[in-house]
């Protein structure tokens, strides 16, 4: 049984008296503990949590296909249109740590409901926007409420499902939505834009949020917030400020270039602020991010795997959207539907393969295997030409990518949230979401810069048609993505240890 420090922090358990070593599994456990009676409504709770997760992930891409129509309707300039995307990512990525700690202090269920209601209201405001400014503000509000909603949803899942087999099934569903939500967003955005109008890419969140709001009071169970807990205000300012500065710097690198002062200044400021944040967290009485959460080797390895995976994966949506629409001439709906195989692959990989194997197989085996499969899909995409057929090259690549993502994301979510004391579940979930968001932002900028530079060099050297130069740039970026994914496979294999977590109660490490 673990001892408690002042402030509710849990000390690691003592080493095994028989061997003198901590048992070889994901995270240290506290030994056998009486298991709480399972909540009979827990599978309905999973449905509610999954709806919220789908909405948050979907909203990262659903607006992408609708953006040209919104730009024409609201009279946005080319320079300003990026803020429809950037306003969301800035608020979401920058406020996740704060949202996670608020969930721990206020209560996860209460924070979940507040996040749902706020996200729905912000979506309605954006759908009714009469000008660009209102749309930008609505997207920033969406990101802020998503930063509250996402960590509370994941921490509710982690504390609701404690039996290893049930936990694997629940995280299989969650991982499928987390990995496939971006592709679903492209499909939904294409359908809504072509058959209704761009405003419905925002309005669609309202009925989803209302359905989750109706189910939350009936099916979600949670403790009240931490009594006597205090919010680490200096930590919040340093951490959120550093993350916002980094996300902003990454987003400005594409239009302005890496050497621009508008890019270098926020990037340097972000690094300095986060360095100060880490220093402060080691000294604060009630830290925003207890450093014990990220010092665990297995959790750190899972976080690194997630970060590298999202860096390598995110370019596939951006480049394939341009390839299908510009090079092959697909309309929006057909472009969205072309991504359906990757969603199917993620669902199968997460729910039918990883969820069944995780209770009996080392998480690192699933993660590494998934990243190798995804790297193979990226290499297949790197062979695309202006005359390539969808069925022969794009379809098998998307299936490989989907299976790889499903095999990887599901055990990453389960492992990174295992062994965390219940009072820190929100902030631990926020760290995982932050790594994913930062990886997506960095991956999009880096891969787009690589593709643009390769296209420019190829055009100057060969003077081909623009489409041919564009596809060459995409191919170079895909090969770089494959390298990043193989690095993720290596990191997972070296850092994530062998076994899955033991069963534990809601107030002990899960």
C-alpha atoms as one frame of an Amber mdcrd trajectory, in Angstrom:
protein
   0.000   0.000   0.000   1.400   3.379  -0.979   2.053   6.176   1.472   0.784
   9.675   0.955   2.677  12.937   1.088   1.024  16.207   2.030  -0.998  17.525
  -0.871  -2.302  14.122  -1.914   0.790  12.931  -3.849   1.392   9.175  -3.867
   4.810   7.715  -3.249   5.914   4.811  -5.445   5.415   1.374  -3.917   8.305
  -0.370  -2.244  10.293  -2.869  -4.312   9.367  -6.523  -4.131  10.785  -8.037
  -0.973  11.403 -11.302  -2.770  13.576  -9.963  -5.571  14.431  -6.437  -4.509
  13.150  -5.143  -7.880   9.982  -3.565  -9.119   7.924  -6.101 -11.129   8.419
  -5.868 -14.923   5.316  -4.259 -16.276   4.109  -0.885 -17.494   4.156   0.949
 -14.241   4.700   0.124 -10.601   1.607  -1.251  -8.938   0.484  -1.266  -5.369
  -0.064  -5.007  -5.240  -3.392  -6.786  -4.862  -6.166  -4.543  -3.766  -9.859
  -5.158  -3.307 -11.618  -4.389  -6.563 -14.613  -2.092  -6.511 -17.921  -3.391
  -7.794 -18.131  -2.586 -11.501 -20.562   0.121 -12.474 -23.441  -1.544 -14.374
 -23.767   1.575 -16.537 -20.097   1.721 -17.485 -20.625   0.723 -21.130 -23.187
   3.486 -21.547 -20.609   5.807 -19.994 -18.181   4.685 -22.708 -20.734   5.697
 -25.354 -21.066   9.184 -23.840 -17.290   9.630 -23.538 -16.803   8.367 -27.102
 -19.273  10.905 -28.499 -17.333  13.728 -26.871 -13.988  12.374 -28.093 -15.302
  11.994 -31.644 -16.536  15.586 -31.628 -13.212  17.017 -30.434 -11.066  15.030
 -32.871 -13.473  15.458 -35.778 -13.432  19.215 -35.366  -9.716  19.348 -36.053
 -10.328  18.463 -39.727 -14.048  18.840 -40.486 -13.563  22.545 -41.273 -10.638
  21.929 -43.655 -12.713  20.942 -46.682 -15.314  23.618 -45.864 -12.685  26.367
 -45.584 -12.706  27.495 -49.257 -16.493  27.934 -49.142 -16.317  29.804 -45.814
 -13.596  32.061 -47.198 -15.736  33.063 -50.179 -18.884  33.533 -48.085 -17.262
  35.734 -45.430 -14.782  37.564 -47.655 -11.665  36.317 -45.868  -8.265  37.136
 -47.306  -5.779  34.385 -48.124  -3.539  35.638 -45.320  -6.327  35.482 -42.723
  -7.964  32.167 -43.634  -5.361  30.148 -41.698  -6.799  31.572 -38.468  -9.876
  29.385 -38.869  -7.535  26.454 -38.174  -4.888  28.178 -36.058  -7.321  29.756
 -33.582  -8.592  26.284 -32.685  -5.180  24.639 -32.390  -3.710  27.536 -30.396
  -6.419  27.446 -27.750  -6.663  23.660 -27.663  -2.946  22.922 -27.489  -2.131
  25.820 -25.186  -4.798  25.202 -22.549  -4.780  21.401 -22.274  -2.595  21.221
 -19.162  -4.751  23.796 -17.420  -7.909  21.944 -18.469  -6.559  18.681 -17.083
  -5.733  20.154 -13.690  -9.108  21.932 -13.531 -10.747  18.529 -14.080  -8.819
  17.095 -11.120  -9.709  20.014  -8.843 -13.327  20.652  -9.857 -14.312  17.074
 -10.675 -14.043  15.220 -13.975 -17.772  14.743 -14.574 -18.570  18.387 -13.841
 -15.727  19.569 -16.074 -16.865  17.189 -18.817 -20.375  18.671 -18.794 -19.051
  22.253 -18.807 -16.768  21.425 -21.736 -19.618  19.848 -23.716 -21.978  22.770
 -23.174 -19.329  25.344 -24.019 -18.211  23.482 -27.140 -21.789  23.288 -28.408
 -22.363  27.009 -27.802 -19.095  27.963 -29.525 -19.970  25.743 -32.502 -23.376
  27.408 -32.862 -21.716  30.831 -32.705 -19.259  29.857 -35.435 -21.972  28.431
 -37.677 -23.950  31.687 -37.424 -20.888  33.932 -37.962 -21.553  36.952 -40.161
 -17.888  37.919 -40.508 -14.384  36.502 -40.171 -13.798  37.954 -36.702 -16.763
  36.112 -35.198 -15.677  32.867 -36.825 -12.114  33.228 -35.506 -13.400  33.939
 -31.986 -15.779  30.972 -32.124 -12.989  28.652 -33.214 -10.797  29.877 -30.337
 -13.660  29.217 -27.909 -14.089  25.749 -29.384 -10.415  25.064 -28.737 -10.616
  26.364 -25.167 -13.603  24.166 -24.289 -11.990  21.211 -26.085  -8.977  21.676
 -23.798 -11.329  21.189 -20.837 -13.330  18.384 -22.438 -10.613  16.101 -23.834
  -8.607  15.402 -20.633 -11.746  15.005 -18.517 -13.107  12.465 -21.047  -9.914
  10.399 -21.080  -9.514  10.506 -17.296 -13.154   9.415 -16.833 -12.446   6.465
 -19.088  -9.247   5.574 -17.210 -10.986   5.589 -13.815 -14.189   3.858 -14.989
 -12.570   0.774 -16.542 -10.072  -0.962 -14.254 -10.439  -4.636 -15.192  -7.648
  -5.414 -17.709  -9.895  -7.037 -20.329 -12.631  -4.420 -20.068 -10.015  -1.671
 -20.042  -8.544  -3.025 -23.275 -11.963  -3.079 -24.958 -12.837   0.433 -23.772
  -9.508   1.879 -24.867  -9.868   0.046 -28.158 -13.011   2.038 -28.883 -11.415
   5.255 -27.636  -8.243   4.667 -29.649 -10.265   3.985 -32.794 -12.081   7.297
 -32.407  -8.904   9.179 -31.529  -7.083   7.845 -34.565  -9.980   7.807 -37.023
 -11.706  11.030 -36.030  -9.528  13.132 -38.339 -10.414  10.980 -41.348 -14.090
  10.984 -40.359 -13.890  14.783 -40.170 -12.757  14.943 -43.798 -15.632  12.695
 -44.872 -18.240  14.611 -42.899 -16.833  17.973 -44.008 -17.018  16.952 -47.659
 -20.607  15.699 -47.429 -21.878  18.708 -45.474 -20.107  21.232 -47.701 -21.342
  19.730 -50.953 -24.947  18.949 -49.968 -25.717  21.641 -47.367 -23.201  24.467
 -46.806 -20.008  25.198 -44.896 -21.882  26.360 -41.767 -23.019  22.804 -41.072
 -19.427  21.746 -40.532 -19.804  23.696 -37.253 -23.500  23.137 -36.566 -22.959
  19.349 -36.676 -21.313  19.553 -33.245 -24.492  20.804 -31.570 -26.594  17.595
 -31.820 -23.552  15.462 -30.917 -22.898  17.560 -27.802 -26.586  17.563 -26.825
 -26.736  13.760 -27.056 -23.672  13.466 -24.809 -25.095  16.051 -22.391 -28.297
  14.043 -22.035 -26.348  10.893 -21.217 -23.699  12.368 -18.914 -25.838  12.847
 -15.758 -27.297   9.345 -16.030 -24.248   7.265 -16.913 -21.065   8.993 -15.737
 -19.748   8.367 -12.229 -17.004  10.354 -10.559 -15.760  11.638  -7.240 -16.157
  15.279  -6.405 -13.147  17.522  -6.935 -10.094  17.425  -4.677 -10.820  19.059
  -1.358  -8.425  21.795  -0.439  -6.748  21.650  -3.844  -5.322  24.856  -5.285
  -4.612  25.851  -8.836  -0.964  26.531  -9.604  -1.371  29.985 -11.155   2.336
  30.629 -11.954   2.568  27.140 -13.445  -0.561  27.755 -15.509   0.820  31.029
 -16.892   4.229  29.518 -17.695   2.943  26.220 -19.110   0.035  27.585 -21.127
   2.076  30.556 -22.310   4.892  28.291 -23.482   2.561  25.919 -25.322   0.657
  28.759 -27.007   3.944  30.326 -28.125   5.177  27.036 -29.598   1.927  26.274
 -31.433   1.835  29.827 -32.791   5.443  29.614 -33.943   4.803  26.309 -35.720
   1.676  27.674 -37.410   3.495  30.780 -38.683   6.481  28.832 -40.023   4.629
  27.732 -43.164   3.553  31.135 -44.495   6.544  33.151 -43.183   9.501  30.752
 -43.247  11.598  29.365 -40.392  14.017  32.301 -40.339  11.340  34.972 -39.897
  11.446  36.885 -36.574   7.689  36.235 -36.332   8.516  32.526 -36.134  11.796
  32.463 -34.203  10.595  34.834 -31.468   7.589  32.757 -30.321   9.545  29.502
 -30.663  12.382  30.765 -28.475   9.900  32.295 -26.031   8.017  29.007 -25.875
  11.157  27.014 -25.077  12.186  29.493 -22.359   8.719  29.534 -20.796   8.486
  25.735 -20.753  11.965  25.489 -19.241  10.853  27.859 -16.488   7.657  25.814
 -16.154   9.593  22.598 -15.494  11.790  24.396 -12.943   8.740  25.770 -11.153
   6.928  22.410 -11.124   9.809  20.881  -9.176   9.304  23.483  -6.439   5.578
  24.304  -6.379   3.502  23.043  -3.455   0.554  22.113  -5.718   2.108  21.773
  -9.178   0.030  22.000 -12.343   1.960  18.982 -13.673   3.477  16.754 -10.965
   6.774  15.699 -12.520   6.383  12.143 -11.225   3.829  11.652 -14.010   6.389
  12.139 -16.779   9.399  10.653 -14.964   8.052   7.121 -15.240   9.992   5.412
 -18.025   7.063   3.526 -19.537   4.769   6.545 -19.529   7.512   8.739 -20.987
   8.087   6.128 -23.707   4.375   6.002 -24.497   4.224   9.799 -24.703   7.282
   9.885 -26.985   5.732   7.214 -29.202   2.515   9.212 -29.466   4.401  12.419
 -30.286   6.501  10.812 -33.012   3.481   8.960 -34.411   1.452  12.154 -34.806
   4.436  13.994 -36.309   4.758  11.272 -38.925   1.069  10.636 -39.539  -0.465
  14.060 -39.816   0.933  14.855 -43.258  -1.099  12.058 -44.834  -4.366  13.983
 -44.520  -2.956  17.274 -45.785  -1.056  15.845 -48.786  -3.653  13.279 -49.829
  -6.388  15.922 -49.761  -4.400  18.005 -52.250  -3.413  14.946 -54.281  -6.991
  13.720 -54.630  -8.580  17.115 -55.298  -5.882  18.922 -57.303  -4.062  16.104
 -59.109  -6.824  13.519 -59.574  -9.661  16.072 -59.674 -11.904  14.526 -56.995
 -14.873  16.630 -55.748 -15.163  17.267 -51.972 -17.488  14.341 -51.206 -15.410
  11.839 -53.167 -12.274  13.176 -51.481 -13.800  12.675 -48.059 -15.044   9.178
 -48.876 -11.610   8.252 -50.209 -10.370   8.427 -46.605 -12.951   5.878 -45.377
 -10.493   2.926 -45.588  -8.127   4.524 -43.089 -11.002   4.899 -40.611 -12.001
   1.268 -41.186  -8.413   0.148 -40.662  -8.151   2.099 -37.402 -11.396   0.619
 -36.050 -10.313  -2.934 -36.912  -6.780  -2.443 -35.605  -7.885  -0.864 -32.321
 -11.051  -2.796 -31.430 -10.583  -6.199 -33.055  -6.819  -6.694 -32.877  -5.173
  -4.504 -30.221  -8.038  -4.720 -27.700  -7.980  -8.537 -27.908  -4.209  -8.870
 -27.726  -3.301  -6.217 -25.127  -4.333  -8.284 -22.057  -2.019 -11.092 -23.256
   0.741  -9.269 -25.147   3.344  -6.644 -24.323   2.168  -3.138 -25.265   5.478
  -2.369 -26.947   4.951  -5.270 -29.367   1.647  -3.787 -30.522   3.019  -0.229
 -30.701   6.147  -1.176 -32.634   4.253  -3.463 -35.000   1.706  -0.723 -35.669
   4.364   1.845 -36.465   6.143  -0.558 -38.847   2.843  -1.182 -40.675   2.184
   2.574 -40.871   5.715   3.173 -42.196   5.065   0.575 -44.917   1.911   2.471
 -45.874   3.867   5.724 -46.077   6.484   4.136 -48.331   3.719   2.903 -50.608
   2.350   6.445 -50.832   5.810   7.721 -51.721   5.520   5.858 -55.043   2.476
   7.877 -56.193   2.607   9.596 -59.580   0.211  11.890 -61.422  -1.194   8.804
 -63.195  -1.482   6.450 -60.206  -4.822   4.726 -59.659  -6.545   5.010 -56.293
  -7.329   1.295 -55.986  -3.823   0.043 -56.718  -1.761   2.414 -54.554  -3.800
   4.746 -52.352  -6.283   2.175 -51.025  -3.751  -0.417 -49.763  -1.619   2.366
 -48.281  -4.587   3.750 -46.344  -5.478   0.294 -45.033  -1.916  -0.230 -43.796
  -1.871   3.207 -42.201  -5.218   2.605 -40.514  -4.233  -0.767 -39.103  -0.929
   0.660 -37.905  -2.558   3.612 -36.172  -5.154   1.392 -34.500  -2.501  -1.017
 -33.237  -0.437   1.880 -31.868  -2.859   4.436 -30.458  -4.982   2.004 -28.456
  -2.109   0.616 -26.284  -0.544   4.087 -26.049  -3.730   5.515 -24.513  -4.101
   2.563 -22.151  -0.449   2.498 -21.059   0.111   6.250 -20.704  -2.864   6.594
 -18.350  -2.150   3.452 -16.299  -0.763   3.654 -12.785  -1.714   7.294 -12.249
  -3.314   8.183  -8.888  -6.942   9.143  -9.389  -6.328  12.697  -8.199  -3.879
  13.196 -11.094  -5.847  11.387 -13.812  -7.009  14.618 -15.449  -3.577  16.181
 -15.811  -2.051  12.873 -16.967  -4.682  12.679 -19.696  -3.978  16.305 -20.568
  -0.274  15.550 -21.013  -1.095  12.811 -23.516  -3.482  15.090 -25.416  -0.894
  17.878 -25.373   1.775  15.622 -26.853  -0.654  14.552 -29.568  -1.644  18.138
 -30.375   1.946  19.401 -30.415   3.002  16.494 -32.605   0.232  17.276 -35.073
   1.160  20.957 -35.219   4.875  20.277 -35.623   4.327  17.442 -38.099   2.087
  19.515 -40.344   4.573  22.373 -40.504   7.705  20.250 -40.897   6.301  17.907
 -43.520   4.701  20.740 -45.471   8.018  22.619 -45.461   9.811  19.485 -46.679
   7.240  18.919 -49.438   7.273  22.562 -50.558  11.071  22.696 -50.676  11.320
  19.420 -52.603   8.700  20.618 -55.094  10.557  23.881 -55.662  13.886  22.163
 -56.240  12.355  19.595 -58.593  10.561  22.224 -60.669  13.731  24.302 -61.050
  15.770  21.262 -62.052  13.332  19.554 -64.427  10.753  22.213 -65.425   7.860
  19.692 -65.305   4.140  20.315 -65.023   3.128  21.737 -61.647   1.199  18.582
 -60.693   4.282  16.426 -61.262   6.434  18.694 -59.103   3.774  18.685 -56.360
   3.575  14.889 -56.318   7.385  14.655 -56.128   7.332  16.918 -53.068   4.660
  14.748 -51.467   6.756  11.626 -52.121   9.790  13.117 -50.364   7.639  14.089
 -47.373   6.120  10.600 -47.202   9.586   9.021 -47.065  10.491  11.364 -44.192
   7.234  10.379 -42.445   8.153   6.724 -42.805  11.488   7.419 -41.104   9.763
   9.175 -38.193   7.328   6.272 -37.764  10.178   3.748 -37.716  11.842   5.885
 -35.028   8.572   5.707 -33.049   8.650   1.908 -33.379  12.203   1.871 -32.004
  11.335   4.156 -29.076   8.342   2.015 -28.130  10.397  -1.170 -28.314  13.156
   0.194 -26.081  11.134   2.032 -23.438   7.720   0.391 -22.963   8.135  -2.655
 -20.766   6.435  -5.972 -21.015   3.172  -6.348 -19.224  -0.126  -4.532 -18.967
  -1.233  -2.964 -15.653  -2.844  -4.980 -12.913  -6.359  -4.255 -11.816  -6.760
  -1.425  -9.323  -9.444   0.632  -7.713 -10.530   4.106  -8.709  -8.598   5.787
  -5.954  -5.435   3.780  -6.543  -3.297   3.701  -9.672  -5.595   2.377 -12.398
